[in-house]
Short mmCIF file of C-alpha atoms in Angstrom, two decimals:
data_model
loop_
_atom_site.label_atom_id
_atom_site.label_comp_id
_atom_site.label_asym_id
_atom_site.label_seq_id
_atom_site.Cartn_x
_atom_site.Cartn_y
_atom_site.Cartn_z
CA UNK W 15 15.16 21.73 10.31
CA UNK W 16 15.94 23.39 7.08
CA UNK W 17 15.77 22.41 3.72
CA UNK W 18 15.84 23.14 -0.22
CA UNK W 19 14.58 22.44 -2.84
CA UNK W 20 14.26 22.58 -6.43
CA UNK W 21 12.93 21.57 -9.72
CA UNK W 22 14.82 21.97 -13.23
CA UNK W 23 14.67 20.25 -16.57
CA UNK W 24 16.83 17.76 -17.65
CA UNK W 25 17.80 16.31 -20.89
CA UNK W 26 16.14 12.82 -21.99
CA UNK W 27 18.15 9.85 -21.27
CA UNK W 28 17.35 6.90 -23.58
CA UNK W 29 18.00 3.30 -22.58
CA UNK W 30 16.51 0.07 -24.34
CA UNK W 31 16.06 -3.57 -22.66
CA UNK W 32 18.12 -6.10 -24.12
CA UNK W 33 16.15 -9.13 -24.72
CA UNK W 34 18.26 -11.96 -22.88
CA UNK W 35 18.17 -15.94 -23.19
CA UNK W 36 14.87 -17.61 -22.94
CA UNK W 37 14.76 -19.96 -20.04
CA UNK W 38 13.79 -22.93 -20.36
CA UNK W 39 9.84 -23.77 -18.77
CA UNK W 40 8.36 -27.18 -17.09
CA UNK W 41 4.72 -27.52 -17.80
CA UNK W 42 2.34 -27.93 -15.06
CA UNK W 43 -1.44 -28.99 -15.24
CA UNK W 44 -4.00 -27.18 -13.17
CA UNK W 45 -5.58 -30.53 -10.87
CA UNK W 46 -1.29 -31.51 -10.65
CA UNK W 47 1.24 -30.85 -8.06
CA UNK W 48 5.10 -31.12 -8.08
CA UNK W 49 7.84 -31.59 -5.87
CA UNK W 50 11.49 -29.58 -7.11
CA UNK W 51 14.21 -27.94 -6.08
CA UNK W 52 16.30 -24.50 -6.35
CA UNK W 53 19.45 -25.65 -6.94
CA UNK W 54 22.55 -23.85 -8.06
CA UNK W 55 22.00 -24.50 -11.95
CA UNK W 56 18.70 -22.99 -11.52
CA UNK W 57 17.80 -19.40 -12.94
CA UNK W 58 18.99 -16.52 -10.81
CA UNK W 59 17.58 -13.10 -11.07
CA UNK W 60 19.40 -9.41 -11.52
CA UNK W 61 21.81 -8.81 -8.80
CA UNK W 62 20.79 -11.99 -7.20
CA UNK W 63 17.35 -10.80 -6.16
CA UNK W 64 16.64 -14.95 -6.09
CA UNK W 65 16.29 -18.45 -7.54
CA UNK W 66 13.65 -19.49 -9.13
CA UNK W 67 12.16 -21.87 -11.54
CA UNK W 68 9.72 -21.35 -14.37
CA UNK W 69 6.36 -23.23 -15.13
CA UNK W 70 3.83 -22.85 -17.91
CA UNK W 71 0.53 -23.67 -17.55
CA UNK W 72 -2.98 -22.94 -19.66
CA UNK W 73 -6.12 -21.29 -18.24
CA UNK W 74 -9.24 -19.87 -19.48
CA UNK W 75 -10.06 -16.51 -18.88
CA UNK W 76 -12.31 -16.01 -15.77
CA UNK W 77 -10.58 -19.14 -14.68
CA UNK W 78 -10.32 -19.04 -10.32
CA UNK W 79 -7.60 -20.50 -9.68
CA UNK W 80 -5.08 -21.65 -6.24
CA UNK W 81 -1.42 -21.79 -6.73
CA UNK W 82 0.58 -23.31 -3.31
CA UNK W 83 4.40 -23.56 -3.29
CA UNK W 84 5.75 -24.96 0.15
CA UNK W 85 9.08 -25.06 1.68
CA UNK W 86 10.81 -26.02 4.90
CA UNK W 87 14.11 -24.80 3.19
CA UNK W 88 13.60 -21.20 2.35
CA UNK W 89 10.73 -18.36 2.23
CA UNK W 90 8.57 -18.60 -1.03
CA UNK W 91 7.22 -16.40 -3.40
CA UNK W 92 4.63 -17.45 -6.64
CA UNK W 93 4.30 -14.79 -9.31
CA UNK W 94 1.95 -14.98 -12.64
CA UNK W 95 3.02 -14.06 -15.61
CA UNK W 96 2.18 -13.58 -19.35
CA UNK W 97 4.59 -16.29 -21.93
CA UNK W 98 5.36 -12.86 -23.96
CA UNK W 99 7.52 -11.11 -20.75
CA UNK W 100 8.36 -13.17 -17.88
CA UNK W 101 9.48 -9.48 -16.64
CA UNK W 102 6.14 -7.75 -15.98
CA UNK W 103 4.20 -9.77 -12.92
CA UNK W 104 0.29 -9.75 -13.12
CA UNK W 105 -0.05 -11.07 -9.42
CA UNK W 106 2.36 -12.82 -6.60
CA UNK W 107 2.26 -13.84 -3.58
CA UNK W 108 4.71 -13.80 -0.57
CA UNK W 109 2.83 -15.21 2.43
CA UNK W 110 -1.05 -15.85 1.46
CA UNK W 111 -1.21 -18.59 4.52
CA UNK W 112 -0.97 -15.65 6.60
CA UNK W 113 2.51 -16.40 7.97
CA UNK W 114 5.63 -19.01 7.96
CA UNK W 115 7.54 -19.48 4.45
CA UNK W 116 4.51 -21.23 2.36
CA UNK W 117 2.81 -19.50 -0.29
CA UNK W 118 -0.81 -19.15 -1.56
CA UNK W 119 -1.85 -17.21 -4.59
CA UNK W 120 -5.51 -17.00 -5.87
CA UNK W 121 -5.59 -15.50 -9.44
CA UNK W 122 -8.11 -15.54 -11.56
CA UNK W 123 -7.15 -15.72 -15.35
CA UNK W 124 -7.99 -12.96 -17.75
CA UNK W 125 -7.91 -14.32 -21.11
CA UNK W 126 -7.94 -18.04 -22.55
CA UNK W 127 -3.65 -18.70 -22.86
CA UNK W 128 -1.04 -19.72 -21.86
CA UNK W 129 1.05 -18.05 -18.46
CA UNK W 130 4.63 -18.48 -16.77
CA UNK W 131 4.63 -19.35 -13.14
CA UNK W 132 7.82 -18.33 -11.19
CA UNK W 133 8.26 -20.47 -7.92
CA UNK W 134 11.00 -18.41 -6.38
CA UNK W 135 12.76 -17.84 -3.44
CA UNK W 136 11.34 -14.43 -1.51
CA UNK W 137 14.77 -13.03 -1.53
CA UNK W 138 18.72 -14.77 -2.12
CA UNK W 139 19.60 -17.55 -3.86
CA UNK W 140 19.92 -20.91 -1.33
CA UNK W 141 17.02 -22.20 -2.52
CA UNK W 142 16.27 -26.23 -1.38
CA UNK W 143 13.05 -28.94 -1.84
CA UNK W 144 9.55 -27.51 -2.10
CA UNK W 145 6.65 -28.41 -3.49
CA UNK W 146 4.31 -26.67 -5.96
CA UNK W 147 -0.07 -27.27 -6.92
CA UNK W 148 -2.20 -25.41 -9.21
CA UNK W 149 -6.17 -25.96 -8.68
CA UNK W 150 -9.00 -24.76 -9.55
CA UNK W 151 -11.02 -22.91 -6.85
CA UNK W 152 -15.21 -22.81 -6.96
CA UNK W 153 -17.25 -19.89 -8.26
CA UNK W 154 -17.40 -16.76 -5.92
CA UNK W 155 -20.05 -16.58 -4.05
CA UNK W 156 -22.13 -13.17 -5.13
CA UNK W 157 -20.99 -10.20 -3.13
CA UNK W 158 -23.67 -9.04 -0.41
CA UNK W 159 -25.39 -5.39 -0.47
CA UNK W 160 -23.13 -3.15 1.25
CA UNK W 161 -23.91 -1.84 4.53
CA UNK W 162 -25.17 2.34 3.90
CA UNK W 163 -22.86 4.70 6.09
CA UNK W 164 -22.57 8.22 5.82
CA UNK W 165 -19.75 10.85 5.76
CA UNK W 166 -19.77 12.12 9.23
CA UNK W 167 -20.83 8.78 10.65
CA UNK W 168 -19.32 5.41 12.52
CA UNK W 169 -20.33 2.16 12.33
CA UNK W 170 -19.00 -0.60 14.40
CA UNK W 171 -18.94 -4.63 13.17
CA UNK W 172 -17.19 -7.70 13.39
CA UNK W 173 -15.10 -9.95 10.95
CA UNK W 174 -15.99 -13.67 11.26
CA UNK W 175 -15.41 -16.88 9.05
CA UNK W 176 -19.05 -16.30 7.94
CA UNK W 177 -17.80 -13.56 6.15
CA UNK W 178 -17.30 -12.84 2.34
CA UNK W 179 -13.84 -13.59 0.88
CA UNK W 180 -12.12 -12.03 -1.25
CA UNK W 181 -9.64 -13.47 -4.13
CA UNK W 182 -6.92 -13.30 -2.08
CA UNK W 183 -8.58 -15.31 0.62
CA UNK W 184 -9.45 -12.86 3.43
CA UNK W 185 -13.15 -12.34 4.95
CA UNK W 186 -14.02 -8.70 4.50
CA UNK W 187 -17.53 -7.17 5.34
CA UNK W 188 -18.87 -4.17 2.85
CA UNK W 189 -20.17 -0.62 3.36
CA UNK W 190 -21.33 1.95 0.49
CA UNK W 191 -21.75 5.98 0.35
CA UNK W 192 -22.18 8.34 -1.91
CA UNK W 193 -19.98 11.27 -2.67
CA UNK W 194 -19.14 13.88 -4.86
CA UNK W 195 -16.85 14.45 -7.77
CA UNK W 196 -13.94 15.94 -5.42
CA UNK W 197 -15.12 15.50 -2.39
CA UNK W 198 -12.56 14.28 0.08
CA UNK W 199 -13.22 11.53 2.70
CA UNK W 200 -11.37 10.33 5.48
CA UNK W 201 -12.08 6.81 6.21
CA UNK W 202 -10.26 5.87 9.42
CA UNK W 203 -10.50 1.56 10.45
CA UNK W 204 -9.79 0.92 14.04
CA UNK W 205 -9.44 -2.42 15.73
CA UNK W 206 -7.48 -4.17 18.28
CA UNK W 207 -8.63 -7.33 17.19
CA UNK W 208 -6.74 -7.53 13.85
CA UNK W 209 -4.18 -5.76 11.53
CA UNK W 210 -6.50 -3.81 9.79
CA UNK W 211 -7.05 -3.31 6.09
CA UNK W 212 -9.55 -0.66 4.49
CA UNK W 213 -10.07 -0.65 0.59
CA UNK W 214 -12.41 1.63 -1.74
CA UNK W 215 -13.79 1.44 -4.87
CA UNK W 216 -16.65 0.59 -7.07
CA UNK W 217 -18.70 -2.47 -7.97
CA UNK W 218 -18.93 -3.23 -11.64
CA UNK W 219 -21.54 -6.12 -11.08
CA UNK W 220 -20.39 -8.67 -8.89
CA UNK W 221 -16.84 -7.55 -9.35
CA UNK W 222 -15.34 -4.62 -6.81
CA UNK W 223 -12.69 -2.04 -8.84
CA UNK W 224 -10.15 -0.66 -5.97
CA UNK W 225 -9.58 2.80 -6.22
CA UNK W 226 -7.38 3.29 -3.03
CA UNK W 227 -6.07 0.83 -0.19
CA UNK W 228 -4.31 1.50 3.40
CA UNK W 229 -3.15 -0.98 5.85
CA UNK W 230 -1.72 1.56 8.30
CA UNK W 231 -2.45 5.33 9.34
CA UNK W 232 -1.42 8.04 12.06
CA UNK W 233 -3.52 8.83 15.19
CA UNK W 234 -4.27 5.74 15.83
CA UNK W 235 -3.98 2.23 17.42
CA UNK W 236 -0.76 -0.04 15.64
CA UNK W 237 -3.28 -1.87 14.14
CA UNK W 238 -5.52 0.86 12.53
CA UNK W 239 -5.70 2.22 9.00
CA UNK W 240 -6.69 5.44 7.40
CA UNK W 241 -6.94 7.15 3.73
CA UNK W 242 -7.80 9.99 2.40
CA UNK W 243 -10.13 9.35 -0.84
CA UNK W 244 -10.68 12.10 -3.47
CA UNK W 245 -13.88 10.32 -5.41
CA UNK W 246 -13.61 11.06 -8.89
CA UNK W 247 -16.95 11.75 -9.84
CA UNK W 248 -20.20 11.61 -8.52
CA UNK W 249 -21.11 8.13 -7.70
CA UNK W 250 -21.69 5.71 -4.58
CA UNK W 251 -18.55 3.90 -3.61
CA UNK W 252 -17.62 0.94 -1.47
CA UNK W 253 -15.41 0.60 1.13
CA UNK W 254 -14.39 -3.00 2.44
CA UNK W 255 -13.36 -3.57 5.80
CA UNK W 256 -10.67 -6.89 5.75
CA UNK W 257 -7.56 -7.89 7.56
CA UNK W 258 -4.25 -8.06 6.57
CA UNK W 259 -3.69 -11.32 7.15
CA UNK W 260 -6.64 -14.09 5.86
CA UNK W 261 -6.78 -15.38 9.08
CA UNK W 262 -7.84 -12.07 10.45
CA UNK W 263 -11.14 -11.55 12.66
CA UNK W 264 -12.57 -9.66 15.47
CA UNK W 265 -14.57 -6.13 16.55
CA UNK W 266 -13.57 -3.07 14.50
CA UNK W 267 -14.99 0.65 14.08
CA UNK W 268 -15.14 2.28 10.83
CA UNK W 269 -15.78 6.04 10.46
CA UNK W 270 -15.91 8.66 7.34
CA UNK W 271 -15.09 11.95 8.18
CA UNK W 272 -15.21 15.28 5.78
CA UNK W 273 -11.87 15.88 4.90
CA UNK W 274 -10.88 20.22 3.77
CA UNK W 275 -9.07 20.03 0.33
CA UNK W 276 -5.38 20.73 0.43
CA UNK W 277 -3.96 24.17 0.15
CA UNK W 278 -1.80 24.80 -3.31
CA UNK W 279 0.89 25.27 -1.74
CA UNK W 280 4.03 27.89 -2.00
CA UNK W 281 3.93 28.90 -6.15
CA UNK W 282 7.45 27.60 -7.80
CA UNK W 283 8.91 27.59 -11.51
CA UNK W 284 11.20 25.53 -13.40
CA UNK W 285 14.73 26.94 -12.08
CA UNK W 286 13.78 27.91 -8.53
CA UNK W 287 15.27 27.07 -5.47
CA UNK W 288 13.70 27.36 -1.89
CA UNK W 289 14.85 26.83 1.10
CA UNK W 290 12.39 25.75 3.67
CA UNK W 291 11.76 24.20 7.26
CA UNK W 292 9.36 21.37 8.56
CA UNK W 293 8.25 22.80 11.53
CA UNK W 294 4.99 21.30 13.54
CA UNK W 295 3.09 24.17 12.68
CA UNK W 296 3.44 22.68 9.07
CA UNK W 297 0.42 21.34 7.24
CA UNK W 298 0.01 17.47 6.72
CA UNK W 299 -0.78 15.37 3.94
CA UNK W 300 -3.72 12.89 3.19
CA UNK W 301 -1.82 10.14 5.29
CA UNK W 302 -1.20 12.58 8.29
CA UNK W 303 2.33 13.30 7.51
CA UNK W 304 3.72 17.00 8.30
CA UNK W 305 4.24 18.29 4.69
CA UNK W 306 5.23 21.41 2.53
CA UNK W 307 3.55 21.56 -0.79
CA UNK W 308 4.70 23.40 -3.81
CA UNK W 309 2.95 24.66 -6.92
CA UNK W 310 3.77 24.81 -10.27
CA UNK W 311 2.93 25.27 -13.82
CA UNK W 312 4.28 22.39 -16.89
CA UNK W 313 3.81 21.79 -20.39
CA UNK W 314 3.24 17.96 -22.02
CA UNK W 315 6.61 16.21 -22.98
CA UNK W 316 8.70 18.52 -20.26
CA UNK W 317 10.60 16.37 -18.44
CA UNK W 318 11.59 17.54 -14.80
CA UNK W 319 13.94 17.04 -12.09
CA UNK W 320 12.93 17.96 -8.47
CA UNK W 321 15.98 17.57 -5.89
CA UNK W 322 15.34 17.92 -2.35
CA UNK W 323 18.01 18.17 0.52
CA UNK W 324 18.13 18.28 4.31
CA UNK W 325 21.02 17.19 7.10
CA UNK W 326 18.14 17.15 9.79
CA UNK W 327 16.35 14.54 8.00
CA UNK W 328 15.47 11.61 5.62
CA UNK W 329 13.29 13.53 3.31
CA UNK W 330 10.95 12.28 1.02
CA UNK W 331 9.22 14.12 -2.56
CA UNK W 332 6.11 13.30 -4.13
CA UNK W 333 4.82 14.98 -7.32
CA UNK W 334 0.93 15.36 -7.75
CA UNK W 335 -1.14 16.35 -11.27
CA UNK W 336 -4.09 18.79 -10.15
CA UNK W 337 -7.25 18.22 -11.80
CA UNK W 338 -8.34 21.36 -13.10
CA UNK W 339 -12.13 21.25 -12.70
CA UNK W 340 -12.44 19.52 -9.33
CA UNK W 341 -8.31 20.39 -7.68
CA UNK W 342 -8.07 16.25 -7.32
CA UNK W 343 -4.69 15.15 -7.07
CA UNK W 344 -3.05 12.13 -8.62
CA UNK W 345 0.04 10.60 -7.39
CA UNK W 346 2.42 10.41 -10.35
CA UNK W 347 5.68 9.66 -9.17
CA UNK W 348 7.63 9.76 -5.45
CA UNK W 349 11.44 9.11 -4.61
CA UNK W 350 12.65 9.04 -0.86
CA UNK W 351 16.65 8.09 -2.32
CA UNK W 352 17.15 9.58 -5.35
CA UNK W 353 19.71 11.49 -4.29
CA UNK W 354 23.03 11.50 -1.79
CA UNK W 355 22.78 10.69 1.83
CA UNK W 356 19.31 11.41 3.08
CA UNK W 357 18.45 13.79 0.07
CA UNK W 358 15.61 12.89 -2.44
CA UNK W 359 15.97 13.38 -6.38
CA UNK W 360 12.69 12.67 -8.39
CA UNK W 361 12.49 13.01 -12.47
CA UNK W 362 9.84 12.67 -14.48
CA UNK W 363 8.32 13.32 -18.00
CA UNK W 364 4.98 15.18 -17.25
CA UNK W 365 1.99 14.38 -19.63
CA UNK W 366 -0.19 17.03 -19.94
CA UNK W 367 -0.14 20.82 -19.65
CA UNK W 368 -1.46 21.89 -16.49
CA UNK W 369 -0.93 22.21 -12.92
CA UNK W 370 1.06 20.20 -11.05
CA UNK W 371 2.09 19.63 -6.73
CA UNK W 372 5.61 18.83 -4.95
CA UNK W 373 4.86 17.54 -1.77
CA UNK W 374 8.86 17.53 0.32
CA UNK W 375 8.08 15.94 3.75
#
């Protein structure tokens, strides 16, 4: 299965939004609920993405709130936004019942304000009759003390409606361990009871920062999931075992291996090109994927171009920054159809001098 590849600068491209026609906004109470309908003179998004209609409404910040939109008509979707850019979404929801075309978002405000609401069709523009509530959900209950597991351990548990939720609705049971700055963990979540979710991060009192999140993995059942977490410094960290659905329950196993640290890869400069082959002898990446990684030196402000093509396969480019202390990798930007046909094409302005990783899979 051979390959190439290779990375060149381009020239900077500038393009500026064009503010467009405010439109116009229904106000909704939170306690109220509303019955409307996507019709034909309703708003319609870029390209016909979908239909939607637009509803302000004023919350306080730390505010917990429910938003429902249901239809029999077409599949829904609720997304938050601030009244300055009805553009950028702070949260949405597709299917927070767990299933059908009703939708259920819990977000929790973050200042005192005002915010749009767009009830929306998921996808296309038929629209019909739905109907839309806003209320206001209880305190959260105080997070229980994690669980201690080790790296190199398993634990097994159950999910059950006695559970913890989390904002989004689910029941989720917590573990902590502590790790270094670089270290690199595998945490692999196996059930056969639910479609499994595993999430890590740290607790900033009652509140739980996410760091990294997988609902699927390799080597496993369909319903497994597994990461690869590079902690960032020294410091205990908490993984949450949930479902993705919120009606998920049942047995699971969670484990934390030791994971090696990733090889630099194959040394490349600006200009190169390389031709290459996948082969299963090939190393793989932190979500088990057969991978060829490339290494290579850039300067703030240079903006890049990496092109990758293959007639064997689909392929797929990610570029990494490499810290220099501790060799952590952070995903910056990845394309799989950038360019013609199967072939990948991935540009992007890099921000610091320092080292930086193509990974072509």
């Amino acid at each position: 299965m051979r390959r190439s590849i290779s990375i060149a600068t381009v020239s900077v491209l500038a393009l500026m939004a064009v503010a467009g026609p405010a439109m116009a906004q229904e106000a909704i109470r939170i306690g109220a609920s509303v019955t409307g309908a996507l019709t034909e003179t309703d708003a319609v998004a870029p390209d016909d993405g979908y239909r939607y209609d637009l509803y302000r409404f004023a919350a306080h910040a730390g505010q917990r709130l429910e938003i429902t939109m249901r239809s029999e008509a077409f599949d829904t979707y609720l997304g938050v936004y601030n009244p300055e850019s009805d553009t950028d979404e702070l949260d949405g929801d597709d299917d927070g019942f767990g299933g059908g075309t009703d939708s259920r978002l819990r977000f929790t405000a973050d200042r005192d304000g005002d915010y749009l609401l767009r009830a929306r069709t998921l996808s296309g523009t038929d629209g019909g009759a739905y109907t839309l509530s806003i209320s206001e959900r209880p305190p959260a209950v105080r997070a229980p003390r994690p669980t201690a597991i080790r790296i190199g351990q398993s634990r097994t548990g159950e999910l059950t409606s006695r559970d913890p939720e989390t904002d989004e609705g689910g029941t989720y049971d917590a573990y902590n361990f502590r790790a270094g700055r670089g270290d690199r963990v595998g945490i692999r979540l196996a059930s056969s009871a639910f479609d499994s979710v595993v999430r890590v991060g740290t607790m900033d009192g009652g509140t739980f920062n996410e760091l990294a999140q997988n609902d699927d993995g390799p080597g496993g059942g369909a319903l497994d999931s597994y990461l690869v977490f590079t902690a960032p410094a020294h410091d205990t960290y908490v993984v949450r075992v949930t479902s993705l659905g919120v009606a998920g329950a049942g047995a699971y196993e969670l484990s934390l291996m030791e994971v090696p640290a990733v090889a630099p890869g194959e040394a490349i400069t600006i200009g190169d090109a390389i031709e290459g082959e996948l082969v299963a002898t090939d190393g793989t990446n932190d979500a088990g994927q057969l991978a060829d990684g490339y290494r290579f030196s850039g300067r703030a402000g240079q903006r890049i171009q990496v092109e990758m093509a293959s007639t064997a396969f689909d392929t797929f480019l990610e570029l990494f920054s490499i810290d220099g202390s501790s060799g952590a990798m952070t995903s910056l930007r990845s394309d799989d159809d950038g360019g013609e046909g199967t072939d990948s094409r991935l540009t992007y302005t890099l921000t610091a001098d320092g080292d930086y990783r193509i990974e072509a899979r």
